mmCIF file of C-alpha atoms in Angstrom:
data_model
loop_
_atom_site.group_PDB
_atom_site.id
_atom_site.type_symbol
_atom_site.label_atom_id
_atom_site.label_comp_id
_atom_site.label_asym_id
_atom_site.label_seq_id
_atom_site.Cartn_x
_atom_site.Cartn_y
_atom_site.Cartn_z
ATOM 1 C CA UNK F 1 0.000 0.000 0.000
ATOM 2 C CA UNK F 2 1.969 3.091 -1.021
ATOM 3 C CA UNK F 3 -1.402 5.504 -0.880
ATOM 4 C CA UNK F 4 -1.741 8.828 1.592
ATOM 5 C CA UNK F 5 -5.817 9.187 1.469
ATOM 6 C CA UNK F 6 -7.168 12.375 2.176
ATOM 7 C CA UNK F 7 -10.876 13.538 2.783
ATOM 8 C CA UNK F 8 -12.592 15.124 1.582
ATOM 9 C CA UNK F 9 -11.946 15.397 -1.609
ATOM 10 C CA UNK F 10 -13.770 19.093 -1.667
ATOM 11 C CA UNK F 11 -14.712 21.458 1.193
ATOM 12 C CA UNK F 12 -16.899 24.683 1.132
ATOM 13 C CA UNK F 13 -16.764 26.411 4.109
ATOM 14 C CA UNK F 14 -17.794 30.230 5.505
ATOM 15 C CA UNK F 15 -15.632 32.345 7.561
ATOM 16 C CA UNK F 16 -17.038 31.301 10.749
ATOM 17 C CA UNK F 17 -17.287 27.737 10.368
ATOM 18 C CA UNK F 18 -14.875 24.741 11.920
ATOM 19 C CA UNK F 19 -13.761 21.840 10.064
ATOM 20 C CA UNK F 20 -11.393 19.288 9.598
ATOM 21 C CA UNK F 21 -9.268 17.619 7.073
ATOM 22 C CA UNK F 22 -7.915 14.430 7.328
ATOM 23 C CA UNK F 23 -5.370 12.055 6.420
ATOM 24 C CA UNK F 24 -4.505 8.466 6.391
ATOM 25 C CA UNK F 25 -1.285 5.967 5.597
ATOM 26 C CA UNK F 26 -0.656 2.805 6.016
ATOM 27 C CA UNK F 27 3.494 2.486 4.720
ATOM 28 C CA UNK F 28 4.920 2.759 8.258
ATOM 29 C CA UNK F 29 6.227 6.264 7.619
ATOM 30 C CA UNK F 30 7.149 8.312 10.424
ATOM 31 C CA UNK F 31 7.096 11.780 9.397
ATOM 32 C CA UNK F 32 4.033 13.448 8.094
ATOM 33 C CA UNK F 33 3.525 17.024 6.402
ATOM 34 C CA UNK F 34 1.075 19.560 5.231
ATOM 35 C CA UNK F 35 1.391 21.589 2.303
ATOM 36 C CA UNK F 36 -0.724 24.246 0.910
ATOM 37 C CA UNK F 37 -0.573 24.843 -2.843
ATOM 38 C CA UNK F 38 -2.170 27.586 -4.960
ATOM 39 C CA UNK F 39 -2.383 27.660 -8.501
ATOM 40 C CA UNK F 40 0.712 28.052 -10.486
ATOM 41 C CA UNK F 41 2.524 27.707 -6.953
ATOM 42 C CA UNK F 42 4.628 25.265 -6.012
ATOM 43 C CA UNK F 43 3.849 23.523 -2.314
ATOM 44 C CA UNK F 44 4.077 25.617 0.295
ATOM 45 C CA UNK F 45 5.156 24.069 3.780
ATOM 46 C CA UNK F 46 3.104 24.493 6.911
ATOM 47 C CA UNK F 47 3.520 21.437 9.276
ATOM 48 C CA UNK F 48 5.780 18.333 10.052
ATOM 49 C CA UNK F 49 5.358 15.855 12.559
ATOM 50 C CA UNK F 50 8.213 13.756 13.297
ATOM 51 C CA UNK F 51 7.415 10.291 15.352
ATOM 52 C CA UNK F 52 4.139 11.945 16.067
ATOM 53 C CA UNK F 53 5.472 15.192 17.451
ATOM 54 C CA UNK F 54 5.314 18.641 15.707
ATOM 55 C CA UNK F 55 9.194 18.988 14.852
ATOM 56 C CA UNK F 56 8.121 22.083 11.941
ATOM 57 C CA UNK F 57 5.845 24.904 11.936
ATOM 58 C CA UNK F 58 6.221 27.206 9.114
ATOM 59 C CA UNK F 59 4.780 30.342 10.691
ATOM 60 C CA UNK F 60 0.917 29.407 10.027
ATOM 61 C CA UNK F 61 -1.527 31.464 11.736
ATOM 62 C CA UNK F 62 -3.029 29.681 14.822
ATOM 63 C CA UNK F 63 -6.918 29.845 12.687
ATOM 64 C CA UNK F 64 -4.960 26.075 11.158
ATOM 65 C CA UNK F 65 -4.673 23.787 14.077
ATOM 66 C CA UNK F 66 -2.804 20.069 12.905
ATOM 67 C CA UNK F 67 -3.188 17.274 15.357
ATOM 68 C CA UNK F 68 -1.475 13.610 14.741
ATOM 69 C CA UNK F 69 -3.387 11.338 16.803
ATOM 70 C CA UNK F 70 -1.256 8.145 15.992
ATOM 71 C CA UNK F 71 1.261 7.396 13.492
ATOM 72 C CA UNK F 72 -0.662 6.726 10.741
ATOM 73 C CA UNK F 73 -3.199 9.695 11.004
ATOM 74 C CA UNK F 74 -3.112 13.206 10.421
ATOM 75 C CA UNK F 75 -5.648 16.151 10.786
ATOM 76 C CA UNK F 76 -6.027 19.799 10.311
ATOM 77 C CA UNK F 77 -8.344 21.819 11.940
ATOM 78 C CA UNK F 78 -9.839 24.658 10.724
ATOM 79 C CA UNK F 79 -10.934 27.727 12.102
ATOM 80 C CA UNK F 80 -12.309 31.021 11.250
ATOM 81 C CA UNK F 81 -10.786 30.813 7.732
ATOM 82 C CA UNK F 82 -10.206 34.100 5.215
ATOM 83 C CA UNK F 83 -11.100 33.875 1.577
ATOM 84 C CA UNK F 84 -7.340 33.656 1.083
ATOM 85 C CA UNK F 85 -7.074 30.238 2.606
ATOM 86 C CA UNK F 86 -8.781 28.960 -0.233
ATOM 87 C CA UNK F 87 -6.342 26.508 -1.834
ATOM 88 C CA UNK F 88 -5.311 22.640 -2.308
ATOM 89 C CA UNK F 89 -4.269 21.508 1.121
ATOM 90 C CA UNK F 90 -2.115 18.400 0.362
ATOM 91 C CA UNK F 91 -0.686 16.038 2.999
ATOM 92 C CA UNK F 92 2.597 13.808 2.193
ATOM 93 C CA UNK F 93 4.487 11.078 4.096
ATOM 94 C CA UNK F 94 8.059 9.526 3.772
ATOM 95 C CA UNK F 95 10.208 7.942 6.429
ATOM 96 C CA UNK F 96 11.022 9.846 9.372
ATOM 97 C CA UNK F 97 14.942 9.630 8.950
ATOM 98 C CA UNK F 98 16.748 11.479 5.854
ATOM 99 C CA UNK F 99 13.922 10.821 3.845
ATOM 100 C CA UNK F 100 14.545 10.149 0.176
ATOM 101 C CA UNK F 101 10.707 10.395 -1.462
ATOM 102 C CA UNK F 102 7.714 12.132 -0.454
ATOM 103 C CA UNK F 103 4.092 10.141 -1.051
ATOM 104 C CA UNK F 104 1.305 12.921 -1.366
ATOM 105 C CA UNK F 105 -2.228 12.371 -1.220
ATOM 106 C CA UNK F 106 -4.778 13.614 -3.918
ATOM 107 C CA UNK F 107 -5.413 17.102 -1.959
ATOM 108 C CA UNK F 108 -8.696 18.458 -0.207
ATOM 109 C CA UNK F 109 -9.603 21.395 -2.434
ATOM 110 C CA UNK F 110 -10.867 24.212 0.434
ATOM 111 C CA UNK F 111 -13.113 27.131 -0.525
ATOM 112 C CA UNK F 112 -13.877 29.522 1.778
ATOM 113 C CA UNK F 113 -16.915 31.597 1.238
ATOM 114 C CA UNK H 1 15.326 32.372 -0.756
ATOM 115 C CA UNK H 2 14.736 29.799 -3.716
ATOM 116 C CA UNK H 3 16.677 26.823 -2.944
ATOM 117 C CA UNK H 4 15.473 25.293 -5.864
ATOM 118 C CA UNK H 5 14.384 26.935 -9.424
ATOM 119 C CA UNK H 6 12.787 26.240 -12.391
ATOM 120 C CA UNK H 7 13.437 29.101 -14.835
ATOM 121 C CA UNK H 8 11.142 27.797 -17.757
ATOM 122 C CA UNK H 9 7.462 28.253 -16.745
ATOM 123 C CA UNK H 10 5.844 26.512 -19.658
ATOM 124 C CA UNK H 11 7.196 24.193 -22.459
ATOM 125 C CA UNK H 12 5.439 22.611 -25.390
ATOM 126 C CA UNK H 13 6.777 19.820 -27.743
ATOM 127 C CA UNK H 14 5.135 18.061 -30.622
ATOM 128 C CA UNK H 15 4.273 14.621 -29.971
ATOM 129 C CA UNK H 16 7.094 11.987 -30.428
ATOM 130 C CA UNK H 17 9.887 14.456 -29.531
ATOM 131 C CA UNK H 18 11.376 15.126 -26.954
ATOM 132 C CA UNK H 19 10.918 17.188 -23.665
ATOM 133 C CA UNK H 20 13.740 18.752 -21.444
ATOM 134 C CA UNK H 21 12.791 19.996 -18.360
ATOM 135 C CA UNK H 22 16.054 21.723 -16.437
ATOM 136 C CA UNK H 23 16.267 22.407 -12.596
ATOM 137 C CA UNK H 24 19.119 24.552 -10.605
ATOM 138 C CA UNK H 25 19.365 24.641 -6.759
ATOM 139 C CA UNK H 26 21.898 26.584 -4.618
ATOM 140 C CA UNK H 27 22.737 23.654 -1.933
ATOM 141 C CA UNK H 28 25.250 21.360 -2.747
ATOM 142 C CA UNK H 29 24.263 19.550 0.867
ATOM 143 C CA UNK H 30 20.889 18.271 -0.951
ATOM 144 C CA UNK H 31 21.367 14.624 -0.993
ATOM 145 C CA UNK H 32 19.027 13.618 -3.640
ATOM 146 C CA UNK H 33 16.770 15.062 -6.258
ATOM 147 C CA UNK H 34 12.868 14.377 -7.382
ATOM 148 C CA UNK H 35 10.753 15.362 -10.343
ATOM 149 C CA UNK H 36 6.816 15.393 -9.550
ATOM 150 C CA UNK H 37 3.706 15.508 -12.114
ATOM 151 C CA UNK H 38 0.843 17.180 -11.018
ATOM 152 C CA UNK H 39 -2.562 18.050 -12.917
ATOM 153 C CA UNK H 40 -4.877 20.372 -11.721
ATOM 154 C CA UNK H 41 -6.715 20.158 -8.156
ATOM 155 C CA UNK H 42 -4.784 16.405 -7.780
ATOM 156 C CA UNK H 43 -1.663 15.899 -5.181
ATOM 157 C CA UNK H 44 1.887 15.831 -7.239
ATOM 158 C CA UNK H 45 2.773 12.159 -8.045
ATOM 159 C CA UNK H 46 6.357 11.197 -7.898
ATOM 160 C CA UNK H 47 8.078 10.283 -11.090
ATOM 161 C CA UNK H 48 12.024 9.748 -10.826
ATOM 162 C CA UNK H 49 14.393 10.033 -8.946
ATOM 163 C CA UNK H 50 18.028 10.668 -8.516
ATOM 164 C CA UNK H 51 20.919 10.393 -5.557
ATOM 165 C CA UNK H 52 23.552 13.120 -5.384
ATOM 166 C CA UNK H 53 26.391 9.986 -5.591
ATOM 167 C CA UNK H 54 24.649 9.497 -9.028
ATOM 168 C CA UNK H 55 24.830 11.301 -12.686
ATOM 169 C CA UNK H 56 21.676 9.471 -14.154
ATOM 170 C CA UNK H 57 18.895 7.691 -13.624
ATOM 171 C CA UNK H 58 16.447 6.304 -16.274
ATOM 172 C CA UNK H 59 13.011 4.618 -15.822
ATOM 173 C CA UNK H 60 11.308 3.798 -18.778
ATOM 174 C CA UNK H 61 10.654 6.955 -21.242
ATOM 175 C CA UNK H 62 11.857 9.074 -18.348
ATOM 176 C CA UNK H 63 15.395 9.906 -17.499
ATOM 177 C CA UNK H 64 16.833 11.986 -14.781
ATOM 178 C CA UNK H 65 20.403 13.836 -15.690
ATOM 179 C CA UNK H 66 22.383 15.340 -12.457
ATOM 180 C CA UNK H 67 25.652 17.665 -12.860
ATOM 181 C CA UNK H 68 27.055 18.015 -9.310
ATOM 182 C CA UNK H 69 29.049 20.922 -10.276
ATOM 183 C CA UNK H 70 26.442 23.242 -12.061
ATOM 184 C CA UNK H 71 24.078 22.307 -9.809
ATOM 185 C CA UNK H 72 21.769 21.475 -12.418
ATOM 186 C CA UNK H 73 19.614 18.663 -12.840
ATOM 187 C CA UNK H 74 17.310 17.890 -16.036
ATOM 188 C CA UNK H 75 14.688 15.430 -16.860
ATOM 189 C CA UNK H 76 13.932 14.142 -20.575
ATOM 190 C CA UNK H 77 11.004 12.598 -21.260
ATOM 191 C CA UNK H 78 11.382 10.275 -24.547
ATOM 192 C CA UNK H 79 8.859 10.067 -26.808
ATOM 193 C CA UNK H 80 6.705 12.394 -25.441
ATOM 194 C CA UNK H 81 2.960 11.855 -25.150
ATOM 195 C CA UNK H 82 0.286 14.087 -24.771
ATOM 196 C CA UNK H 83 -0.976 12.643 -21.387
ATOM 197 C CA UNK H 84 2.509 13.913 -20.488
ATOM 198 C CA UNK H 85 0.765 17.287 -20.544
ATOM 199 C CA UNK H 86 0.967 18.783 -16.906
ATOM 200 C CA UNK H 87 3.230 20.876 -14.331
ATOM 201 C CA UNK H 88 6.678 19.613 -13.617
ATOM 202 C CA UNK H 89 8.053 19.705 -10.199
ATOM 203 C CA UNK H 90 11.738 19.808 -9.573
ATOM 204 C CA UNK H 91 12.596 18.983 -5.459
ATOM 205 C CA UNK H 92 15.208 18.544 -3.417
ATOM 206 C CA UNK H 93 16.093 16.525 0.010
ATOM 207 C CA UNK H 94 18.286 17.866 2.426
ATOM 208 C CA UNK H 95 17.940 16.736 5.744
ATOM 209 C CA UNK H 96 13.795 16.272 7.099
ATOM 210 C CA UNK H 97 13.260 19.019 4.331
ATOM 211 C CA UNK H 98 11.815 18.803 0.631
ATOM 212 C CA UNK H 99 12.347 21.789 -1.464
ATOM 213 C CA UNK H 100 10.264 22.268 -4.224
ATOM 214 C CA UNK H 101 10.537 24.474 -7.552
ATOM 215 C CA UNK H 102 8.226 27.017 -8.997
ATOM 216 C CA UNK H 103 7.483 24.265 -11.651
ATOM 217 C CA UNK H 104 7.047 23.666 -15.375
ATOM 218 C CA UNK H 105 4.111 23.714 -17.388
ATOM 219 C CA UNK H 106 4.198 21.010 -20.150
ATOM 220 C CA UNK H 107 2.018 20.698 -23.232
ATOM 221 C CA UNK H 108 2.458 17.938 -25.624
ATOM 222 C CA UNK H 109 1.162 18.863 -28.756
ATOM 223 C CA UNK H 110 -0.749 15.770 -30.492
#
């Protein structure tokens, strides 16, 4: 199994709502990441865990919460979004020591309204 | 600061030829080198790869070129299809980190 599964696949929500993406692997990887891309952008870094602990946090403002409840599972919370949060919010996976390849899911494409 | 740069945003090559897509990055501690695919509103799917103790890597119609002292790395896509049409990501490993380019746009002509 060399798949990172995200859901959902799409998410529409308002300024004032909370929600959560999510993400799943099963390849015994260690270190998991979330990246925000825009159009025309490369990925832009916002979180690593390492071994379940937050070992990188690119400066995100606090309204993006990430929690990694066990090794294989990954979440973002969201909060009190801007219309300039809208973007593809991609997780990714590799092994936790000098990692060679990075496994990304398909993306959760956020709107917010 | 751009570790890693792609300098051509958008390519496009007839069907059957082939495609260069060329890379430079500033750190000569990055220990190996990727190139990603991505189409629209999907994640980036690896492609090749290449290790820093290497000068080439091929995989299929795909090959990965790496010159250590230019810091340059290239990937040549032979023949080239038009479901090769998408955005090119160059990146780079250097310790826990991945470094990503600005990317490539590629259309394949039919």
């Amino acid at each position: 199994d060399t798949e990172v599964t995200q859901t959902p696949k799409h998410l529409v929500m308002g300024m004032t709502n909370k929600k959560s993406l999510k993400c799943e692997q099963h390849m015994g990887h260690r270190a998991m990441y979330w990246y925000k891309q825009k159009a025309k952008k490369p990925p832009e870094l916002m979180f690593v865990y390492s071994y379940e602990k937050l070992s990188i946090n690119e400066s995100v403002p606090s309204r993006f919460s990430p929690e990694c409840p066990n090794s294989s599972l990954l979440n973002l919370h969201l909060h009190a979004l801007q219309p300039e949060d809208s973007a593809l919010y991609l997780c990714a996976s590799s092994q936790a020591s000098a990692p060679t390849k990075l496994f990304f899911g398909s993306g959760t494409q956020l709107s917010v309204l | 600061d751009q570790q890693v740069k792609q300098n051509s945003p958008s390519l496009s090559v007839q069907e059957g030829r082939i495609s260069i897509l060329n890379c430079d990055y500033t750190n000569s501690m990055f220990d190996y080198f990727l190139w990603y695919k991505k189409y629209p509103a999907e994640g980036p799917t690896f492609l090749i790869s290449i290790s820093s103790i290497k000068d080439k890597n091929e995989d299929g119609r795909f090959t990965v070129f790496l010159n250590k002292s230019a810091k340059h790395l290239s990937l040549h896509i032979v023949p080239s299809q038009p479901g090769d049409s998408a955005v090119y990501f160059c990146a780079a490993s250097g310790g826990n980190q991945f470094y990503f380019g600005t990317g490539t746009s590629l259309t394949v002509i039919p």
